[in-house]
Amino acid sequence: MTKQITAWIQAAPMALVLLAFLVAPIVMIVIVSFWGATEYSIYPAFQFDNYQFLFGSPVTYTVFFNTLKYALITWALTLGIGFTVAYFLAFEVRSLKWQIALFLICTIPFWTSNIIRMISWIPFLGRNGLANSTLISWGVIDAPLEWLLFSDFSVILAFVHLYTLFMVVPIFNSMMRIDGSLIEAAKDGGATAWQTLCHVIIPLCKPGIMIGTIFVTTLVMGDFITVRFMSGSQRANVGRLISNDISLLQYPSASATAVVLLVTVLIVIGLLLRLVDIRKEL
Amino acid sequence: MEHRSRSFYVLGAFFALFVLFLYGPILTIGILSFQGPQGGLTFPMNGVSLHWFRDLFQEQAVGDIWGSFRRSFALGLMVMVTTVVVSVLGGLAFRKRFQGATVLFYLAIASLVIPSILVSLGVGLIFNQLGLPVHWASSGFGSQLTWTLPFGLLIMFAVFNRFDKSFEEAARDQGATAWQTFAYVVLPIIAPSLLGVALFGFTLSYDEFARTLLTSGSYNTLPLEIFGMTTNVTTPVIFALGTLTTIFSFCIIGVFFLAVWLMSRRRDNSSDAGKGMV
């Protein structure tokens, strides 16, 4: 057996799974987005009704704007927090043992249930929750804040809570690869800590920042459950538009929205990759 | 003690706050799940009891929790084993360059960034149109693999990038067949990393929601069951369930770390391989 054939056989299971459960479903969604639907069934057709309806409705634009807003704000917050945490782990913690231990503390929640992690905010943010009662007892506010739960605030809080990890891991990874002598050289050259950060560390972390950015933006843009749960169904994003159509059995319309969402996500990734040439950075 | 700069303390405090932010909420529901029978979803505690945990174990009290737990557990194991096997094979394939490698790599990356609901919707549509029933063990299983396999493959990349090829060459020079080289040389070396892949496979499957939503059929997995509860259960029983399943997740994570630790310790103690070279 030649090497080439062995490699093909070894790669085949992965290729088959991805073809069957990734490529085929996407193709199917694109096809169905041109189909028609009655109240209880869908039928094959080739019509642009779903897209016409989608682009003709002002709701669509509001919801897409909302989705991008969530993505942008979450991105900025996760980047700030994630970078700071990774910096602390990589440069301030000096023994490898502690670095690994603290890093694991940051990653363990990733292996637990997202839904439970969302639910666990409720006793904290609710009208009579911990945050409100603490603030009242400190005399900061007189009446409970209404915008803590079931608002944009709680949605973004949950996103940051769930996804900051996706920034910490790749940025930490980039930082650990930075040659210590580069930082020493900067110091010897008379750079302040701030200058070292801006001109040495951040540029060298670009690949990690990029990977984290792609993860966070795509996860937030594709989300529907966090928005639904944390906003108490009072806010909408594209994912919720899709899942609402699905619950009404309007699969063609859901598919058309899904296609537009996919294209949007791909455009965002394309733009990100243009901003930083990832191949040059690797 | 060595002197630390002020930035260490500032950043350290920031890190501590971050950890509190990560774990605070889950600790809160951990405490609240011990509410007394009259207690509500928030503080104050109305007595302390195991009432809500007892509720979980009474069959009719809340949905089909134990059935969904069994299904999630079984599905997690299926996904775990498949992810390990397929990722190792994939990793081996990528070490030899093959035609189509780039396409497969980008497919795997695409699998990570494509919104989960699209996978769920597409797989559901295909099964419907083919007249196949959706079931957690068929369509749900496949959909979850699109999330776990890319992680497995990326871990295998990291593993094989650091792999010292001279071990294999030595085995081959001694006359080992390709299979023997893999089974007795490569596999034992990469084994701890495979536990990592297994951990990803199991936990990501056990907690997956979006990809199973439209593909699991009439029998819910645990995350789906919990989500259903959030809309109609208004007692701390949901906190009790959340606490239990989080403890379960922590145990699983602990078991994996313990296994990795034991494995590396046994290797350090039992083998003198390589020591003569120093």
XYZ file of C-alpha atoms in Angstrom:
560
model
C 0.000 0.000 0.000
C 1.359 3.391 -0.853
C 1.544 6.137 1.705
C -1.052 8.154 -0.170
C -3.693 5.435 0.001
C -3.033 4.739 3.678
C -3.460 8.426 4.390
C -6.736 8.504 2.486
C -8.070 5.524 4.376
C -7.088 7.149 7.671
C -8.661 10.474 6.738
C -11.816 8.846 5.336
C -13.865 8.557 8.557
C -13.414 12.235 9.366
C -14.155 13.244 5.784
C -17.285 11.101 5.712
C -18.657 12.498 8.978
C -18.032 16.071 7.871
C -19.561 15.430 4.442
C -22.658 13.795 5.882
C -23.268 16.073 8.859
C -21.748 19.381 7.777
C -21.581 19.761 3.997
C -24.795 17.911 3.154
C -26.872 19.797 5.753
C -25.589 23.163 4.501
C -26.412 22.164 0.909
C -29.821 21.018 2.095
C -30.461 24.345 3.821
C -29.530 26.251 0.675
C -31.921 24.059 -1.377
C -34.784 24.294 1.085
C -34.401 28.066 1.316
C -35.970 28.194 -2.167
C -38.854 25.899 -1.247
C -42.374 26.862 -0.319
C -44.329 26.140 2.823
C -47.925 25.771 3.835
C -49.032 25.910 7.433
C -48.123 22.310 8.135
C -45.833 21.088 5.365
C -43.103 22.155 2.993
C -42.948 21.489 -0.740
C -40.113 21.616 -3.282
C -40.076 24.673 -5.490
C -37.679 27.223 -6.857
C -38.892 30.587 -5.710
C -37.331 33.609 -4.081
C -40.321 34.322 -1.821
C -38.448 33.520 1.369
C -35.611 35.884 0.532
C -38.007 38.558 -0.706
C -39.914 38.372 2.542
C -36.717 38.366 4.576
C -35.182 41.402 2.894
C -38.523 43.180 2.670
C -39.139 43.092 6.392
C -37.711 45.861 8.578
C -37.501 43.360 11.448
C -34.695 41.566 9.615
C -32.456 44.628 9.607
C -33.099 45.404 13.263
C -32.321 41.826 14.207
C -29.147 41.649 12.144
C -28.042 44.949 13.623
C -28.752 43.588 17.091
C -26.737 40.449 16.338
C -23.736 42.453 15.190
C -24.068 44.725 18.205
C -23.945 41.740 20.576
C -20.963 40.344 18.692
C -19.051 43.633 18.786
C -19.645 44.417 22.459
C -18.949 40.836 23.553
C -15.804 40.816 21.450
C -14.460 44.002 23.013
C -15.160 42.808 26.553
C -13.840 39.268 26.101
C -10.711 40.600 24.403
C -10.001 43.049 27.234
C -10.643 40.535 29.993
C -9.112 37.591 28.136
C -5.922 39.476 27.284
C -5.464 40.701 30.848
C -6.010 37.232 32.312
C -3.667 35.619 29.780
C -1.047 38.315 30.445
C -1.201 37.662 34.167
C -0.842 33.909 33.637
C 1.947 34.142 31.092
C 4.121 36.939 32.463
C 3.294 37.553 36.102
C 2.959 33.969 37.323
C 6.462 32.585 37.293
C 6.340 28.877 38.074
C 5.072 26.513 35.427
C 3.163 24.504 38.004
C 1.121 27.532 39.052
C 0.608 28.579 35.462
C -0.888 25.192 34.625
C -3.022 25.100 37.772
C -4.453 28.599 37.288
C -4.958 27.968 33.572
C -6.967 24.844 34.372
C -9.108 26.804 36.826
C -9.991 29.085 33.930
C -10.778 26.239 31.543
C -12.777 23.861 33.745
C -16.095 25.731 33.327
C -15.747 25.139 29.581
C -16.385 21.444 30.249
C -19.586 22.084 32.167
C -23.057 22.847 30.897
C -23.674 26.253 29.286
C -27.342 26.104 30.176
C -26.649 25.572 33.851
C -24.141 28.406 33.743
C -26.860 30.653 32.344
C -29.451 29.523 34.866
C -27.016 30.244 37.654
C -27.168 33.983 36.920
C -30.846 34.180 37.844
C -30.559 34.239 41.652
C -27.799 36.765 41.172
C -29.468 39.247 38.849
C -33.167 38.833 39.599
C -35.378 41.552 41.009
C -34.764 40.235 44.532
C -31.427 38.784 43.602
C -28.046 39.101 45.272
C -26.902 42.077 43.214
C -29.993 44.158 43.937
C -30.214 43.311 47.625
C -26.508 44.012 48.105
C -26.722 47.370 46.359
C -29.795 48.314 48.369
C -28.203 47.322 51.669
C -25.144 49.422 50.785
C -27.481 52.323 50.071
C -26.264 52.689 46.474
C -29.779 52.382 45.094
C -33.238 52.772 46.638
C -35.291 50.495 44.415
C -34.183 47.271 42.690
C -32.673 47.766 39.245
C -34.967 46.306 36.595
C -32.406 46.073 33.838
C -30.139 43.541 35.507
C -32.016 40.481 34.272
C -33.878 39.944 30.991
C -32.117 42.774 29.203
C -29.237 43.434 26.823
C -27.085 43.712 29.911
C -27.780 40.168 31.085
C -27.402 38.780 27.555
C -23.955 40.321 27.146
C -22.968 39.375 30.680
C -23.801 35.748 29.899
C -21.896 35.870 26.612
C -18.822 37.240 28.373
C -19.215 34.627 31.098
C -19.488 31.777 28.604
C -16.971 32.800 25.963
C -14.076 34.732 27.570
C -12.305 31.386 27.773
C -12.133 31.254 23.973
C -9.967 34.398 24.153
C -7.840 33.348 27.121
C -6.684 30.032 25.654
C -5.349 31.146 22.235
C -3.853 34.397 23.592
C -2.177 32.535 26.460
C -0.843 30.057 23.920
C 0.639 32.878 21.811
C 2.159 34.519 24.870
C 3.831 31.324 26.034
C 5.579 31.090 22.683
C 7.115 34.551 22.948
C 10.842 34.284 23.365
C 11.728 35.764 26.752
C 14.889 37.304 25.340
C 12.781 39.588 23.118
C 11.186 41.107 26.187
C 14.549 41.409 27.894
C 15.948 43.074 24.808
C 13.102 45.586 24.890
C 13.818 46.282 28.540
C 17.529 46.635 27.920
C 16.768 49.014 25.071
C 15.041 51.235 27.590
C 11.408 50.432 26.801
C 8.875 50.980 29.557
C 6.574 48.118 30.491
C 3.838 49.841 28.524
C 6.021 50.201 25.428
C 7.034 46.547 25.665
C 3.382 45.608 25.812
C 2.385 47.722 22.816
C 5.356 47.111 20.548
C 6.484 43.600 21.432
C 3.821 41.542 23.174
C 0.646 42.642 21.409
C 2.056 42.293 17.882
C 3.362 38.818 18.749
C -0.045 37.842 20.169
C -1.906 38.729 16.998
C -2.482 35.139 15.869
C -3.955 34.243 19.267
C -6.121 37.368 19.336
C -7.277 36.502 15.824
C -8.260 32.936 16.684
C -10.064 34.095 19.811
C -11.848 36.816 17.857
C -13.070 34.358 15.246
C -14.327 31.983 17.948
C -16.139 34.634 19.961
C -17.760 36.469 17.051
C -18.982 33.304 15.358
C -20.281 31.810 18.599
C -22.161 34.992 19.466
C -23.533 35.497 15.972
C -24.763 31.911 15.742
C -26.246 31.847 19.228
C -29.943 31.700 19.882
C -30.293 30.086 23.259
C -28.369 32.604 25.357
C -30.326 35.494 23.908
C -33.611 33.720 24.386
C -32.906 32.661 27.927
C -31.085 35.690 29.291
C -33.454 38.204 27.721
C -36.552 36.289 28.816
C -37.543 36.239 25.114
C -37.572 40.042 25.028
C -34.622 40.538 22.711
C -33.968 39.021 19.326
C -30.988 38.026 17.238
C -30.742 36.126 13.983
C -30.515 32.747 15.688
C -33.809 33.391 17.438
C -35.402 34.410 14.139
C -34.366 31.013 12.789
C -35.509 29.049 15.828
C -38.883 30.852 15.869
C -39.468 29.877 12.236
C -38.481 26.321 13.092
C -40.975 26.126 15.935
C -43.675 27.300 13.514
C -42.531 24.586 11.057
C -41.626 27.296 8.527
C -38.458 25.475 7.453
C -37.967 27.244 4.090
C -38.117 30.624 5.741
C -35.787 29.419 8.536
C -33.404 28.118 5.876
C -33.332 31.424 4.006
C -32.482 33.254 7.238
C -29.860 30.605 7.988
C -28.261 31.109 4.576
C -28.074 34.867 5.126
C -26.625 34.285 8.599
C -24.013 31.914 7.196
C -23.016 34.428 4.520
C -22.780 37.172 7.163
C -20.574 35.013 9.376
C -18.333 34.151 6.434
C -18.046 37.830 5.454
C -17.058 38.746 9.006
C -14.405 36.014 9.068
C -13.191 37.130 5.644
C -12.832 40.712 6.878
C -11.011 39.574 10.005
C -8.571 37.500 7.985
C -7.959 40.491 5.736
C -7.113 42.694 8.708
C -4.374 40.331 9.807
C -2.640 38.022 7.379
C -2.903 34.905 9.469
C -0.564 32.874 7.281
C 2.187 35.437 7.709
C 1.677 35.419 11.471
C 1.831 31.657 11.941
C 9.974 35.769 49.429
C 10.989 37.424 46.218
C 9.879 40.955 45.539
C 6.874 41.400 43.282
C 6.048 44.502 41.332
C 2.824 46.384 41.883
C 1.464 45.176 38.534
C 1.558 41.638 39.896
C -0.860 42.516 42.674
C -3.148 44.574 40.447
C -3.332 41.865 37.799
C -3.575 39.189 40.452
C -6.605 40.925 41.931
C -8.107 41.163 38.448
C -7.522 37.453 37.950
C -9.124 36.650 41.297
C -12.183 38.688 40.329
C -12.323 36.833 37.025
C -12.287 33.483 38.818
C -15.004 34.727 41.138
C -16.996 35.794 38.071
C -16.526 32.312 36.568
C -17.438 30.314 39.648
C -19.589 32.684 41.744
C -22.911 32.034 40.019
C -22.555 28.258 40.097
C -21.681 28.396 43.796
C -24.796 30.500 44.337
C -27.102 27.898 42.853
C -25.156 25.235 44.701
C -26.127 26.945 47.964
C -29.683 27.710 46.859
C -30.355 24.091 45.920
C -30.400 23.387 49.682
C -33.389 25.716 50.121
C -36.068 24.642 52.557
C -39.318 23.252 51.114
C -40.899 26.718 51.176
C -37.863 28.469 49.703
C -37.840 30.299 46.393
C -35.451 30.855 43.516
C -33.494 33.614 45.251
C -32.091 34.439 48.652
C -32.909 34.538 51.501
C -32.640 30.893 52.405
C -35.872 29.639 53.849
C -34.361 26.936 56.015
C -31.893 24.316 54.888
C -32.979 20.949 53.513
C -32.395 18.234 50.965
C -36.024 18.595 49.868
C -35.252 19.551 46.245
C -32.712 16.800 45.778
C -35.294 14.330 47.077
C -37.754 15.756 44.553
C -35.346 14.898 41.747
C -35.359 11.255 42.715
C -39.142 10.998 42.735
C -40.103 9.840 39.297
C -43.175 11.946 38.528
C -42.047 15.169 40.149
C -40.186 16.550 37.179
C -39.970 15.210 33.603
C -37.849 12.292 32.547
C -34.608 13.392 34.156
C -33.026 10.032 34.738
C -33.948 8.745 31.296
C -32.421 11.829 29.721
C -29.337 11.504 31.922
C -28.854 7.891 30.786
C -29.224 8.932 27.152
C -26.784 11.832 27.533
C -24.309 9.560 29.268
C -24.552 6.875 26.574
C -24.322 9.469 23.821
C -21.334 11.060 25.549
C -19.515 7.725 25.605
C -20.349 7.036 21.950
C -19.131 10.469 20.894
C -16.044 10.138 23.076
C -14.905 6.818 21.603
C -15.657 7.892 18.040
C -13.908 11.229 18.505
C -10.746 9.591 19.847
C -10.565 6.955 17.093
C -11.443 9.266 14.200
C -9.187 12.088 15.438
C -6.180 9.790 15.864
C -6.715 8.371 12.377
C -7.124 11.899 11.029
C -3.993 13.062 12.847
C -2.008 10.152 11.394
C -3.325 10.948 7.919
C -2.279 14.598 8.181
C 1.283 13.592 9.116
C 1.713 12.097 5.675
C 0.790 14.706 3.144
C -2.180 13.623 1.081
C -4.247 15.103 -1.690
C -7.250 16.894 -0.307
C -5.590 17.539 3.053
C -6.116 21.291 2.784
C -9.788 20.872 1.920
C -10.341 18.524 4.848
C -8.510 20.901 7.190
C -10.682 23.841 6.155
C -13.801 21.673 6.481
C -12.835 20.876 10.054
C -12.263 24.570 10.822
C -15.559 25.463 9.135
C -17.225 22.911 11.363
C -16.098 24.949 14.374
C -17.262 28.347 13.153
C -20.548 27.465 11.468
C -23.463 28.308 13.780
C -24.644 25.140 15.506
C -28.256 25.803 14.688
C -27.445 25.417 10.984
C -26.099 21.914 11.554
C -29.144 21.106 13.635
C -31.584 22.477 11.059
C -29.831 20.925 8.060
C -29.490 17.463 9.558
C -33.110 17.580 10.696
C -34.247 18.538 7.197
C -32.235 15.771 5.537
C -33.602 13.116 7.871
C -37.150 14.381 7.348
C -36.878 14.406 3.589
C -35.334 10.946 3.522
C -38.163 9.718 5.695
C -35.757 8.648 8.444
C -36.744 9.231 12.049
C -34.447 11.592 13.941
C -32.958 9.910 16.984
C -30.311 10.993 19.453
C -28.166 7.958 18.628
C -28.187 8.537 14.851
C -28.784 12.121 13.760
C -27.959 13.564 17.186
C -24.748 11.530 17.330
C -23.596 12.698 13.893
C -24.414 16.336 14.585
C -22.423 16.321 17.803
C -19.410 14.839 16.017
C -19.198 17.981 13.857
C -18.419 19.868 17.090
C -16.099 17.379 18.817
C -14.036 16.104 15.854
C -12.442 19.477 14.988
C -11.303 19.871 18.608
C -9.918 16.335 18.532
C -8.099 16.976 15.272
C -6.571 20.235 16.514
C -5.314 18.480 19.659
C -3.805 15.738 17.490
C -2.052 18.418 15.404
C -0.527 19.857 18.551
C 0.504 16.353 19.672
C 2.111 15.267 16.416
C 3.857 18.622 15.964
C 5.809 17.873 19.132
C 6.281 14.194 18.342
C 9.860 12.997 18.031
C 10.051 10.937 14.861
C 13.283 9.213 15.886
C 11.274 6.899 18.182
C 9.434 5.502 15.189
C 12.600 5.271 13.154
C 14.252 3.328 15.947
C 11.323 0.891 16.065
C 11.420 0.461 12.316
C 15.181 -0.135 12.381
C 14.577 -2.917 14.868
C 12.225 -4.528 12.359
C 8.848 -3.534 13.787
C 5.957 -3.546 11.348
C 3.919 -0.406 10.788
C 1.229 -1.728 13.120
C 3.725 -2.713 15.823
C 5.362 0.702 15.597
C 1.981 2.332 16.117
C 0.745 0.009 18.869
C 3.931 -0.250 20.929
C 5.691 3.051 20.277
C 3.400 5.814 19.018
C 0.261 4.956 20.966
C 1.870 4.756 24.437
C 3.608 8.088 23.834
C 0.460 9.935 22.765
C -1.837 8.171 25.256
C -2.090 11.045 27.800
C -3.115 13.423 25.012
C -5.754 10.953 23.903
C -7.278 11.268 27.353
C -7.519 14.987 26.605
C -9.328 14.272 23.358
C -11.631 11.896 25.220
C -12.395 14.563 27.821
C -13.371 17.019 25.076
C -15.421 14.362 23.305
C -17.402 13.381 26.359
C -18.004 16.743 27.992
C -18.787 18.645 24.793
C -21.311 15.981 23.871
C -22.773 15.741 27.365
C -23.417 19.495 27.447
C -24.317 20.088 23.808
C -27.603 21.823 23.233
C -28.010 23.545 19.861
C -26.790 20.690 17.695
C -29.069 18.180 19.374
C -32.129 20.440 19.476
C -33.632 19.353 16.143
C -31.829 16.062 15.796
C -32.579 14.123 18.965
C -36.148 13.120 18.197
C -38.737 12.415 20.841
C -36.282 11.342 23.542
C -34.533 14.331 25.098
C -30.915 14.477 26.144
C -30.207 16.057 29.521
C -29.446 19.621 28.315
C -32.677 19.608 26.309
C -34.582 18.328 29.329
C -33.070 21.015 31.550
C -33.909 23.691 29.036
C -37.483 22.437 28.892
C -37.600 22.712 32.674
C -36.542 26.359 32.627
C -39.819 27.309 30.979
C -42.165 25.506 33.354
C -40.353 24.751 36.597
C -40.200 27.633 39.055
C -38.840 25.874 42.136
C -35.265 25.315 43.311
C -35.493 21.756 41.975
C -33.834 23.091 38.836
C -30.937 24.363 40.962
C -30.639 20.949 42.568
C -30.428 19.381 39.127
C -27.927 21.995 37.979
C -25.797 21.363 41.053
C -25.862 17.602 40.586
C -24.991 17.654 36.897
C -22.215 20.202 37.508
C -20.794 17.999 40.258
C -20.997 15.106 37.821
C -19.071 17.139 35.231
C -16.437 18.044 37.826
C -16.090 14.348 38.717
C -15.620 13.414 35.064
C -12.982 16.138 34.649
C -11.325 14.961 37.868
C -11.226 11.354 36.674
C -9.527 12.386 33.434
C -6.919 14.496 35.208
C -6.284 11.717 37.687
C -5.808 9.266 34.829
C -3.336 11.581 33.089
C -1.451 12.101 36.329
C -1.288 8.356 37.097
C -0.191 7.612 33.581
C 2.650 10.113 33.626
C 3.736 9.000 37.103
C 3.830 5.367 36.114
C 5.899 6.279 33.098
C 8.392 8.228 35.207
C 8.793 5.383 37.694
C 8.635 2.162 35.771
C 10.664 2.798 32.690
C 14.329 3.602 32.417
C 13.955 4.194 28.703
C 16.044 7.099 27.574
C 17.924 7.419 30.829
C 21.073 5.903 29.426
C 21.229 8.584 26.811
C 21.860 11.424 29.200
